[in-house]
Short mmCIF file of C-alpha atoms and ligand atoms in Angstrom, two decimals:
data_model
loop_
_atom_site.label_atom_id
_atom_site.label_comp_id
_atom_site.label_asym_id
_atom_site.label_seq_id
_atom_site.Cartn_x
_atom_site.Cartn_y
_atom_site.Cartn_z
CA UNK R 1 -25.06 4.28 16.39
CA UNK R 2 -22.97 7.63 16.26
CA UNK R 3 -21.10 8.42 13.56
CA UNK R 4 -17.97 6.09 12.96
CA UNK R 5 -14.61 8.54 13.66
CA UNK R 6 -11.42 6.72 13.45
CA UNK R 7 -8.41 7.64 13.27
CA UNK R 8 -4.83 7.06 11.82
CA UNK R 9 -1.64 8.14 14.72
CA UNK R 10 1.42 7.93 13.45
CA UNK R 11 4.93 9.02 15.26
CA UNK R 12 6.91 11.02 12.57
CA UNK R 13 9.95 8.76 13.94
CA UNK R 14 10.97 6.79 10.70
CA UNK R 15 9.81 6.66 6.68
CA UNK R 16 6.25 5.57 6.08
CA UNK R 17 6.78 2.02 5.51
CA UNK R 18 3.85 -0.60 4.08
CA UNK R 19 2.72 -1.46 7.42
CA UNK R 20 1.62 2.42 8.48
CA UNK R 21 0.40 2.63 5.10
CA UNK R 22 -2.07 -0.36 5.24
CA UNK R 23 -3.15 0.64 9.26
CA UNK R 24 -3.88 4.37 7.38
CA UNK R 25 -6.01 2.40 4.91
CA UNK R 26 -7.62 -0.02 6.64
CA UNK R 27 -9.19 3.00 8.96
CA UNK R 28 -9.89 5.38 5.76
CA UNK R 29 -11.47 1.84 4.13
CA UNK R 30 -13.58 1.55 7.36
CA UNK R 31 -14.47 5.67 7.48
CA UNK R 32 -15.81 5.43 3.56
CA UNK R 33 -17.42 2.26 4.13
CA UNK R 34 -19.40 3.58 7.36
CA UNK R 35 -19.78 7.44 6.16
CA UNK R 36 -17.44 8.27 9.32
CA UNK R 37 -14.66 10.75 9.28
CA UNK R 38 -10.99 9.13 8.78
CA UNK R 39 -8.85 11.39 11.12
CA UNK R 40 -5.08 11.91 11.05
CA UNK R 41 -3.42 12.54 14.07
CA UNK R 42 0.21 13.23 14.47
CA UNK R 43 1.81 11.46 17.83
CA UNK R 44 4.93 13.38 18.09
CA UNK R 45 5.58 13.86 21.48
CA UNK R 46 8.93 12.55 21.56
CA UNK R 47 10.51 15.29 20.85
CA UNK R 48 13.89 13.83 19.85
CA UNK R 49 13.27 11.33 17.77
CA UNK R 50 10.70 13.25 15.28
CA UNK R 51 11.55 15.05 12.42
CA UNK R 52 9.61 17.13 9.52
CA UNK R 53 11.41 15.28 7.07
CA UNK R 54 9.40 11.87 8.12
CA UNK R 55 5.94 13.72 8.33
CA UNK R 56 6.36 15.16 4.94
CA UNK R 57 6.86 11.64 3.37
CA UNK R 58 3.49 10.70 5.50
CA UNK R 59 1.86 13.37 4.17
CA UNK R 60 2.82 12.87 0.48
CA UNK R 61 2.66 9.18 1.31
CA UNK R 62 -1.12 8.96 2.16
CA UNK R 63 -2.03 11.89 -0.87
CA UNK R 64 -0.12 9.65 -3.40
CA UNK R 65 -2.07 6.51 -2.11
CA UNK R 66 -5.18 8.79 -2.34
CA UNK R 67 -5.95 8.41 1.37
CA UNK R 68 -7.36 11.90 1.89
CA UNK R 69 -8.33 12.58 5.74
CA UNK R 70 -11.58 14.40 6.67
CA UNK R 71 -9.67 16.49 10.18
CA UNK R 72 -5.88 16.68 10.54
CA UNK R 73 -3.00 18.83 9.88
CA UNK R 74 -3.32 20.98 6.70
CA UNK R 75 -7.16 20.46 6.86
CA UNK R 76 -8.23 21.44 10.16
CA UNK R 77 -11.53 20.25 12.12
CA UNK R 78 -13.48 20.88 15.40
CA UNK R 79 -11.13 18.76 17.39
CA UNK R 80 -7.53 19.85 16.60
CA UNK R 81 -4.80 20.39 17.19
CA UNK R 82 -3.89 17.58 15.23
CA UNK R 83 -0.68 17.37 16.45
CA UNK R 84 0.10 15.89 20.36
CA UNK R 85 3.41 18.83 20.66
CA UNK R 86 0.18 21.45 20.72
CA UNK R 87 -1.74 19.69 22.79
CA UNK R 88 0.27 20.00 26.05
CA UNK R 89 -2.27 22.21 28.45
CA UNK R 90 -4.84 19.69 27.83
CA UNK R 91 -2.57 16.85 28.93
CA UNK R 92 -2.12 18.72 31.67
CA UNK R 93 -5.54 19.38 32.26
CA UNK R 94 -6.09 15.87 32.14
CA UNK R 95 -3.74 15.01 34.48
CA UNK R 96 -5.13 17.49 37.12
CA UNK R 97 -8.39 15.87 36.63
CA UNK R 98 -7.32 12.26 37.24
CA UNK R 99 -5.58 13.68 40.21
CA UNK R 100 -8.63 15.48 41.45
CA UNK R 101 -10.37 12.00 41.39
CA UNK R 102 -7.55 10.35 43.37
CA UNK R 103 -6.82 8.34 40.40
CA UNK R 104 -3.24 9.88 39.75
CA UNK R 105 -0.87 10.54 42.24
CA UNK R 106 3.29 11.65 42.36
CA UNK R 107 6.49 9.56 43.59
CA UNK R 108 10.08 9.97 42.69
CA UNK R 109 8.89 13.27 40.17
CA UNK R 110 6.72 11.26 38.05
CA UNK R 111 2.92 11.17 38.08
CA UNK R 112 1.00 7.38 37.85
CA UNK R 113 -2.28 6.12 37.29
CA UNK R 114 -3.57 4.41 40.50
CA UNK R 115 -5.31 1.41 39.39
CA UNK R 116 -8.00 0.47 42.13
CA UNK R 117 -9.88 3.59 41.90
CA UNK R 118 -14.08 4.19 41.94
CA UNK R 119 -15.81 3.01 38.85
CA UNK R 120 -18.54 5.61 37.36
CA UNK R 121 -21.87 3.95 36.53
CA UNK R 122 -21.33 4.27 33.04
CA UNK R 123 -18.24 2.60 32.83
CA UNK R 124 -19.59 -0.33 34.85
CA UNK R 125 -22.82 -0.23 32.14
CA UNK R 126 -19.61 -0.60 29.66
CA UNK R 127 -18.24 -3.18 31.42
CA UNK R 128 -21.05 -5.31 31.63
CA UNK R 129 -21.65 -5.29 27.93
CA UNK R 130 -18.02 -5.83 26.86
CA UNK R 131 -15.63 -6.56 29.29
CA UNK R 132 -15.84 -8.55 32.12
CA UNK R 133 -13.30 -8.15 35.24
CA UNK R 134 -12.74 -10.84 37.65
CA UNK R 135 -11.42 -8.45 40.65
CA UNK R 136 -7.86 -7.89 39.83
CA UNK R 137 -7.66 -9.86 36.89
CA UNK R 138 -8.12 -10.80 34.38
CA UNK R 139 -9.31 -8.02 31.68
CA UNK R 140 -10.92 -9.37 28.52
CA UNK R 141 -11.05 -7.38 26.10
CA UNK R 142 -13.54 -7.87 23.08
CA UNK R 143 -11.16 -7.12 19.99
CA UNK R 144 -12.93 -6.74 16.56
CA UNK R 145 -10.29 -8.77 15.21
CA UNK R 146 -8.41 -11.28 18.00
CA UNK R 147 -11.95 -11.84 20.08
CA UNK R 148 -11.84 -12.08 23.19
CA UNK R 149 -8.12 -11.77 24.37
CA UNK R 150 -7.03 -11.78 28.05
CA UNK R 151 -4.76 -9.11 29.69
CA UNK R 152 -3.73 -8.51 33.28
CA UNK R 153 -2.90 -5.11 34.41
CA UNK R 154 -2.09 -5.59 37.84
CA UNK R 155 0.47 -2.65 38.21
CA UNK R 156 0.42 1.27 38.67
CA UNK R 157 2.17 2.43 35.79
CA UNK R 158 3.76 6.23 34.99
CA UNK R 159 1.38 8.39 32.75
CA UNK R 160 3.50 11.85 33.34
CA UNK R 161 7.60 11.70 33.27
CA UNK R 162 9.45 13.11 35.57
CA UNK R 163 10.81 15.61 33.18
CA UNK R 164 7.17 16.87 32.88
CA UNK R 165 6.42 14.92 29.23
CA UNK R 166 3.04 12.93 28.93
CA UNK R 167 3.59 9.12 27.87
CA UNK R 168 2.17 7.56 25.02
CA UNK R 169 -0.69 5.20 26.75
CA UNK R 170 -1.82 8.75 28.26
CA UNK R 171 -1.63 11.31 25.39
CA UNK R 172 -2.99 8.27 23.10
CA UNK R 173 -6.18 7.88 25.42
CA UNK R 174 -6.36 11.37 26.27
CA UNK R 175 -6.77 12.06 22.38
CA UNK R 176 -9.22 8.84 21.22
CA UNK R 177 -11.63 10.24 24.27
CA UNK R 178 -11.28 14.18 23.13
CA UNK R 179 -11.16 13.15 19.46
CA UNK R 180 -14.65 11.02 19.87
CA UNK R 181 -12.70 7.94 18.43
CA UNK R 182 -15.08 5.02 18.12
CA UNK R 183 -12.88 2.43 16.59
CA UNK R 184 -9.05 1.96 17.03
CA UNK R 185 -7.54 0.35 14.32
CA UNK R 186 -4.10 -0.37 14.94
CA UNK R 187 -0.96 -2.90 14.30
CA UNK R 188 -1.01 -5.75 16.07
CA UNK R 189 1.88 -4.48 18.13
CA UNK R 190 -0.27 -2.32 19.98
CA UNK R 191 -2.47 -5.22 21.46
CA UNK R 192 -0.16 -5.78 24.61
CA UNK R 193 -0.74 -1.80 25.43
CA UNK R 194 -4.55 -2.27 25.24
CA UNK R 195 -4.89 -2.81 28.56
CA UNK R 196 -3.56 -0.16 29.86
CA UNK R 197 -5.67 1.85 27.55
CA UNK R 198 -8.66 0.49 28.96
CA UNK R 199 -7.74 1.02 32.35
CA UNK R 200 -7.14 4.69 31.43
CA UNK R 201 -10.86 4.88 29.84
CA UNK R 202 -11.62 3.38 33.44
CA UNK R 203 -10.27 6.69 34.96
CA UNK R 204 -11.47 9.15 33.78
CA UNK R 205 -14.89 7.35 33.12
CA UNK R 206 -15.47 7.32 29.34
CA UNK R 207 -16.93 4.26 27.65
CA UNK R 208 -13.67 2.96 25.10
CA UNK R 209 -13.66 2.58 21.65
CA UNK R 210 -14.18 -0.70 20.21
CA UNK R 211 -10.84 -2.20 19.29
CA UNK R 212 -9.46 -3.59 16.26
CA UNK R 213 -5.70 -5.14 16.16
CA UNK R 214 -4.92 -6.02 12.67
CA UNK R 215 -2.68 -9.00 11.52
CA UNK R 216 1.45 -7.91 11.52
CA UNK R 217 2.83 -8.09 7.96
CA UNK R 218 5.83 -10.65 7.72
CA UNK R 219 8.89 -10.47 5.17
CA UNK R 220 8.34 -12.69 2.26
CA UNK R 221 10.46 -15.21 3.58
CA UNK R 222 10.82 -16.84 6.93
CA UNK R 223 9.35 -15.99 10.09
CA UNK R 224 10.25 -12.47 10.82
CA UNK R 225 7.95 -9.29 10.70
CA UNK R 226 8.73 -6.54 7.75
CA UNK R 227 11.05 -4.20 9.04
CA UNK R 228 11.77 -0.96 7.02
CA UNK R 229 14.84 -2.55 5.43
CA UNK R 230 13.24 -4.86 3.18
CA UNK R 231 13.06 -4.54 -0.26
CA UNK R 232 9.51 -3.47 -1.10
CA UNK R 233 8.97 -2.06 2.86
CA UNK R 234 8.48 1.60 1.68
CA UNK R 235 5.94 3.73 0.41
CA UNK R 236 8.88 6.05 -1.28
CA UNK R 237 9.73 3.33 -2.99
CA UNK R 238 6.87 2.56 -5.13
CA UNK R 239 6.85 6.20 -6.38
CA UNK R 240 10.25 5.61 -7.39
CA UNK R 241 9.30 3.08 -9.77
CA UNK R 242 6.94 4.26 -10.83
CA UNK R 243 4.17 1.71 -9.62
CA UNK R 244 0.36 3.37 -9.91
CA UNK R 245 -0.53 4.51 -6.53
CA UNK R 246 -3.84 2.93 -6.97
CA UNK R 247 -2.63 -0.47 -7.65
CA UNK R 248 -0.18 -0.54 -4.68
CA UNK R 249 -3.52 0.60 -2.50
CA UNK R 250 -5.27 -2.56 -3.78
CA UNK R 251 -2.72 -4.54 -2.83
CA UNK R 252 -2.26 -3.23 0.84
CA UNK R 253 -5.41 -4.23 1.19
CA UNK R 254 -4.36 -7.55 0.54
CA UNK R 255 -2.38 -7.92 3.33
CA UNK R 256 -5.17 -9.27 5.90
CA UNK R 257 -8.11 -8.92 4.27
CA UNK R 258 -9.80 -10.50 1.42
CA UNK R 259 -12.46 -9.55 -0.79
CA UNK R 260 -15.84 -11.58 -0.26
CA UNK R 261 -15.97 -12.47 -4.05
CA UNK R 262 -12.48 -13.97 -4.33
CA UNK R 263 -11.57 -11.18 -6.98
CA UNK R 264 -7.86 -9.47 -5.87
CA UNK R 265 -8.09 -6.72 -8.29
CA UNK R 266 -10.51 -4.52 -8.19
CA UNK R 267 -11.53 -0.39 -8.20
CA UNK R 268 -11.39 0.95 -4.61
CA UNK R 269 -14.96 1.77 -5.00
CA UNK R 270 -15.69 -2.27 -5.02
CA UNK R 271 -13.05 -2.37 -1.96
CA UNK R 272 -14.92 0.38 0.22
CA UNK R 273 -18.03 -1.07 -0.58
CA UNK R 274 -16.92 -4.79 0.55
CA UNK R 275 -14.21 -3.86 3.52
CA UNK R 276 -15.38 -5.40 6.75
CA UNK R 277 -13.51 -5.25 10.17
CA UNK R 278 -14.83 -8.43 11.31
CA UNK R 279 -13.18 -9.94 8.18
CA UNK R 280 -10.18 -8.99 8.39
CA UNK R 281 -7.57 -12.17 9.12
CA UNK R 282 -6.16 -12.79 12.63
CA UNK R 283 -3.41 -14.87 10.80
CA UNK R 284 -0.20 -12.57 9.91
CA UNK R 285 -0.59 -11.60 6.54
CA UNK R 286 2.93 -11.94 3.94
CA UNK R 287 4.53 -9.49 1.76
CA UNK R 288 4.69 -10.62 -1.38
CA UNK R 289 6.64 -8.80 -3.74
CA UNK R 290 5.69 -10.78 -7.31
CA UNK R 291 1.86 -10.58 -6.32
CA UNK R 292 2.26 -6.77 -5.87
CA UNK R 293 3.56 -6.34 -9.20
CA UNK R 294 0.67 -8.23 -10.09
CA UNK R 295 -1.79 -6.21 -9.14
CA UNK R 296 -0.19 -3.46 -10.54
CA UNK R 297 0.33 -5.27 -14.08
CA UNK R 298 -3.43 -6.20 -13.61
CA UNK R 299 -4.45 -2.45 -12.69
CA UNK R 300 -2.43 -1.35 -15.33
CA UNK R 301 -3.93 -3.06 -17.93
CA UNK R 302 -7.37 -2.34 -16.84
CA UNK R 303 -7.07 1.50 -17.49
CA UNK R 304 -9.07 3.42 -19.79
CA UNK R 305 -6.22 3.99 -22.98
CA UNK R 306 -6.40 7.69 -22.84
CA UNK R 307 -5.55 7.22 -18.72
CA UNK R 308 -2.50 4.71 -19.97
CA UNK R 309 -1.34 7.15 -22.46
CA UNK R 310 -1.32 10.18 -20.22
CA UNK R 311 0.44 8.34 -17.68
CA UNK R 312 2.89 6.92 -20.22
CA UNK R 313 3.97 10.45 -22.52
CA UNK R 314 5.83 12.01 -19.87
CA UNK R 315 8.02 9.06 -19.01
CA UNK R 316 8.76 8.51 -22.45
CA UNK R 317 9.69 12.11 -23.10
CA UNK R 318 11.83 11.96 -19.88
CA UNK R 319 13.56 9.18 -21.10
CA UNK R 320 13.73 10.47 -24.98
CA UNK R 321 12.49 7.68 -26.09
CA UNK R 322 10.37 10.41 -27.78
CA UNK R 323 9.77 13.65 -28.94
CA UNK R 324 7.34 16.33 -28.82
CA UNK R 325 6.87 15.43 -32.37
CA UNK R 326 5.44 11.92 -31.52
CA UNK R 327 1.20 12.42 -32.35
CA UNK R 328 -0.95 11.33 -29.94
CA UNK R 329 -2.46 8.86 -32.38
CA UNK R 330 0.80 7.46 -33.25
CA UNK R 331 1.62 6.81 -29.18
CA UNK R 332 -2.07 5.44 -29.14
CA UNK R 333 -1.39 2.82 -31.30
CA UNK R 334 1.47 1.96 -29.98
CA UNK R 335 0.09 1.86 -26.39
CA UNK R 336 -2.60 -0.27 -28.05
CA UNK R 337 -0.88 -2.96 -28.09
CA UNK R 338 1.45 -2.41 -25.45
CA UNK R 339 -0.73 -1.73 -22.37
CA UNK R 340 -1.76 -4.91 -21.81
CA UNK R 341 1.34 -6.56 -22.02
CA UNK R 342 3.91 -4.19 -19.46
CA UNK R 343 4.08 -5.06 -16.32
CA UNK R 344 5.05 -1.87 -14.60
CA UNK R 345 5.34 1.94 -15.65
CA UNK R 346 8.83 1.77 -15.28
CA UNK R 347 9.95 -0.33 -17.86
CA UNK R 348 7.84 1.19 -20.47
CA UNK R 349 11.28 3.03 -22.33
CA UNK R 350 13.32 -0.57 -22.83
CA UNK R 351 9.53 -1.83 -23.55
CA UNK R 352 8.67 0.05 -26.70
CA UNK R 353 12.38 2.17 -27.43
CA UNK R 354 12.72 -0.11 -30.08
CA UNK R 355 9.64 1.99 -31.82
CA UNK R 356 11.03 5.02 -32.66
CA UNK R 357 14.40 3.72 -33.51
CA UNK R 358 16.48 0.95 -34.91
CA UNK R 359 19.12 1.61 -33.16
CA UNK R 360 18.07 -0.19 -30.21
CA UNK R 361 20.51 -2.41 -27.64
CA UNK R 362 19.54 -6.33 -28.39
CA UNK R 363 18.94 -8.18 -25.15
CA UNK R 364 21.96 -10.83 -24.85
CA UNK R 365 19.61 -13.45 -23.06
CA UNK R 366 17.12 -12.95 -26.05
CA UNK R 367 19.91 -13.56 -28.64
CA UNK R 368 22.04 -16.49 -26.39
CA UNK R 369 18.21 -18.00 -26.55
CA UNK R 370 17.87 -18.21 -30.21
CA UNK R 371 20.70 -20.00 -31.15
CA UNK R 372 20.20 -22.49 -28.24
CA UNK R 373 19.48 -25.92 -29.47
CA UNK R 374 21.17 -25.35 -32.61
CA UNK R 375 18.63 -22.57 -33.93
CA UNK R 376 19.46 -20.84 -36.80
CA UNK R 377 17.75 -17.43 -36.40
CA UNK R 378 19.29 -15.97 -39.46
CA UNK R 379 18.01 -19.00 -41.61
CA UNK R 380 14.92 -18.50 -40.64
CA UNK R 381 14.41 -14.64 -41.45
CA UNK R 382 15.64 -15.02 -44.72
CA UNK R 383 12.60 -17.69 -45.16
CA UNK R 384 10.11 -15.77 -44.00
CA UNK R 385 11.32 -12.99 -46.08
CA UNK R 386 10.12 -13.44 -49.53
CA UNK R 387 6.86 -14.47 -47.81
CA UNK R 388 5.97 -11.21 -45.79
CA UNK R 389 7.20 -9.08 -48.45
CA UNK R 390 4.44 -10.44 -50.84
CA UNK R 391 1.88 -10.52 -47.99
CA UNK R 392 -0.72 -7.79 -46.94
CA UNK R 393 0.23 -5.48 -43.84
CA UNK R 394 -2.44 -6.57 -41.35
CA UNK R 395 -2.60 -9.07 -39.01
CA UNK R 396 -4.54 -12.36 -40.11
CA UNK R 397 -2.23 -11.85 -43.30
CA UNK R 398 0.65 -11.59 -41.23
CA UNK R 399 -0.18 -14.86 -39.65
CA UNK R 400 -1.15 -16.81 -42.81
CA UNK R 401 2.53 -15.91 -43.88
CA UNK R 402 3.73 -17.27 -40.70
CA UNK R 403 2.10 -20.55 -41.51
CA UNK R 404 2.86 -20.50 -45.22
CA UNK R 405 6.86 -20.23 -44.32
CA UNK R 406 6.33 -23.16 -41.89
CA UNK R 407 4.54 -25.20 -43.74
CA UNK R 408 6.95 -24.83 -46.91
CA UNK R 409 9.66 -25.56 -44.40
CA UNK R 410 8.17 -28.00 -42.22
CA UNK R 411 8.38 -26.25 -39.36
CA UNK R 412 6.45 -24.71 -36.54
CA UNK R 413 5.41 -21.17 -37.54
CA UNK R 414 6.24 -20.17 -33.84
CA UNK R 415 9.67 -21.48 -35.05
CA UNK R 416 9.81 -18.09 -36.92
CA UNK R 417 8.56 -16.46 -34.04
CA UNK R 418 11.66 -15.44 -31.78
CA UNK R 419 13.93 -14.65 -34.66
CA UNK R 420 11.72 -12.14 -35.93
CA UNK R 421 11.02 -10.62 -33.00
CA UNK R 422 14.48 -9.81 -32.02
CA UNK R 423 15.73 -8.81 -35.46
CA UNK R 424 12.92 -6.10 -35.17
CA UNK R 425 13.07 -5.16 -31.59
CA UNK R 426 16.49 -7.09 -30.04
CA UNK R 427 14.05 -8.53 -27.34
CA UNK R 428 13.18 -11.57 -26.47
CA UNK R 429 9.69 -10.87 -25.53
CA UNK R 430 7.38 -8.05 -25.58
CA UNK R 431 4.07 -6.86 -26.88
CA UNK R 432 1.93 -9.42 -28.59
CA UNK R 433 4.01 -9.92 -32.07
CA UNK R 434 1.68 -10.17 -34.69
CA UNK R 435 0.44 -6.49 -33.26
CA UNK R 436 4.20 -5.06 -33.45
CA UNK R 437 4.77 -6.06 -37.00
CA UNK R 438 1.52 -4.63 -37.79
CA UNK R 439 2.42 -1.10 -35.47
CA UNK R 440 5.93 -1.05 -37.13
CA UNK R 441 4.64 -0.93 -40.67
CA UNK R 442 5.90 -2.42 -43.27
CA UNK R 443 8.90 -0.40 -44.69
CA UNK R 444 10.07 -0.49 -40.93
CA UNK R 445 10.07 -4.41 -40.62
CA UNK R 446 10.81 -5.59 -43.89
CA UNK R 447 13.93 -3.26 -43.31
CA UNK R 448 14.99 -4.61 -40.29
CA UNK R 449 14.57 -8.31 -41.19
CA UNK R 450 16.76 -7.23 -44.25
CA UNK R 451 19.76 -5.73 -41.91
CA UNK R 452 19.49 -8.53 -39.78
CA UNK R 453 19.42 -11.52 -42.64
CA UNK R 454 22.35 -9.44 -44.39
N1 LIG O 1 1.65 6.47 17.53
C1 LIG O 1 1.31 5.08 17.57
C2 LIG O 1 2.11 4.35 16.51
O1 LIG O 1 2.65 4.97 15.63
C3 LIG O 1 -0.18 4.90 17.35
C4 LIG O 1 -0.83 3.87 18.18
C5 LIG O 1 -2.32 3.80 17.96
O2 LIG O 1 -2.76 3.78 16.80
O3 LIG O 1 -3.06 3.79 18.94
O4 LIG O 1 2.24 3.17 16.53
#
């Protein structure tokens, strides 16, 4: 077979929300997987409803989500312009040629495709393999994803405006044939206009692309479809807080696919390797806000440390939680024991503030917990105390203590947990405990413990 081309065509009419984003990666997945070339192509012939502003955050969008395309705007290629507002002589080229083949013709201003035209050989070839059509209807069309789904196209239909502006179904085709797309990948939503497409290819003669209609993506609850005002629906937004741009790519592909092995989380070379059309779901797929921030607490945790702590300086120095002064060895072992316990980028400050100063802000849900059942949090530091100050600053010492104090108390030693925790950090939970004692250092703890018995 040729080389796979596909391509991602997005209207510039609104802010790149999850479901663009996942149709842009689910072609780019297909382009890597096949050695094609992933092609972006901007649709923005409606002039009044596009704006720079939205192709800017598509463009930053699909760089932050590492979806790089081989031919487009800002990177050229043999096919371009990239954009469909450039493109208007060939539309009108195309038009002419349609018309020369009686297959378009004018009424009331506007030009239409005729549908009953002649068939060229090789779309008939075509047709035999794919499609089958039973005189005027119906068309079956052979979708990677839906199968075989049924469509009847039994009306001319306006491919040229009056006011002189191409439609979509046209400039769309026009494009995929001039392009050399071989496999649409598109939303769902598009599967009602593939009909029309086809009967387009049937015009002007050109075998189609093989289809692909992937599953709609709905809110996470009830019925409806994701529209751009639900939490979690845009791209922007994940940049905002801060969530790695590889995690939230892993977890678009998520939404309708799944990988062979079972395993959610995994490096996008393992994803491009596995991703299959044919496996993508036909069911609609859910947004899921709590398994997203999953996936990125997983990917997080699953970065090299010097990665974590590069990522992790300049939002702490942005929020002053430190200094320039702070060594990288210091913030290493710190991050040591942090990494695998923060769930998101973003709440690394409140995370490990408590670190570089003890004049931290206690968490009022931590400290309404530890008196809850009749707890006596201050009883139980001054316990422990005597016992940690004789013990040795590392952690199997650290725990024996923690046994010792329950044992001569008969108590749990997790009993001794929560109080200790937030007289040294004012949290309620955090990075594994033993770890922070050990991080803070001795002088640092025992202190603390001492302020808060006082
Ligand atoms: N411009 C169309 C959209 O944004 C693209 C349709 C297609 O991929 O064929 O939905």
């Amino acid at each position: 077979m040729s080389q796979v081309r596909v391509r991602f065509a997005p209207s510039p009419t609104g802010f790149f929300h999850i479901g663009s984003a996942r149709t842009a990666l689910f072609n780019g997945l297909y382009a890597r997987h096949t050695g094609g070339k992933f092609i972006l192509r901007i649709e923005d012939t409606d002039k009044e409803r596009n704006s720079d502003a939205f192709l800017k955050v598509i463009f930053d969008s699909m760089r932050w989500l590492g979806m790089d395309w081989d031919e487009g705007p800002e990177v050229g290629g043999d096919y371009g312009p990239y954009f469909q507002s450039q493109r208007t002589g060939l539309y009108k080229a195309k038009l002419q040629e349609l018309a020369a083949k009686g297959r378009a013709y004018e009424k009331d201003g506007a030009w239409w495709l005729r549908l009953e035209g002649a068939r060229t050989a090789a779309y008939d070839e075509h047709l035999k393999k794919d499609y089958e059509k039973v005189d005027a209807a119906p068309m079956v069309l052979h979708d990677l994803v839906r199968g075989q789904v049924a469509r009847v196209e039994d009306r001319d239909f306006v491919i040229f405006r009056s006011n002189g502006e191409p439609v979509f179904h046209f400039v769309n085709v026009v494009d995929d044939i001039e392009m050399r797309i071989t496999h649409v990948i598109r939303g769902e939503d598009h599967l009602s206009n593939t009909s029309k497409h086809l009967e387009l290819f049937k015009a002007f003669g050109v075998e189609p692309p093989k289809y692909a209609h992937i599953p709609l993506i709905l809110k996470t609850d009830g019925p409806g479809k994701m529209s751009k005002r639900d939490k979690g629906a845009l791209i922007e937004e994940y940049q905002q807080r801060r969530y790695l741009p590889s995690a939230v790519r892993n977890y678009l592909c998520l939404l309708g696919w799944t990988p062979a092995d079972g395993k959610e989380v995994l490096p996008i070379e393992e994803i491009i390797r596995q991703f299959e059309i044919s496996a993508v779901h036909q069911s609609n797929a859910r947004f899921d806000e709590r398994k997203m921030s999953h996936v990125n607490a997983q990917t997080l945790r699953n970065l090299p440390a010097a990665e974590f702590a590069a990522l992790a300086r300049p939002i702490l120095l942005e929020s002053k939680v430190i200094d320039a002064s702070v060594s990288d060895a210091r913030l290493a072992e710190i991050l040591g024991i942090v990494q695998e316990k923060v769930v998101s980028l973003e709440h690394l400050p409140e995370f490990m503030g408590f670190f570089f100063t003890a004049d931290f802000k206690p968490d009022e849900g931590a400290k309404a917990n530890l008196t809850k059942k009749g707890g006596d949090p201050v009883a139980r530091v001054r316990e422990l105390l005597p016992v940690l100050e004789a013990a040795a600053w590392n952690e199997p010492a650290l725990e024996a203590a923690f046994a010792a104090v329950g044992a001569a108390h008969e108590r749990k030693p997790t009993d001794y947990f929560a109080p200790v925790r937030f007289a040294v950090s004012g949290q309620g939970g955090g990075a594994h405990l033993l770890g922070v004692l050990r991080v803070l250092g001795r002088d640092t703890t025992l202190a603390r413990l001492k302020s808060f018995a006082a």
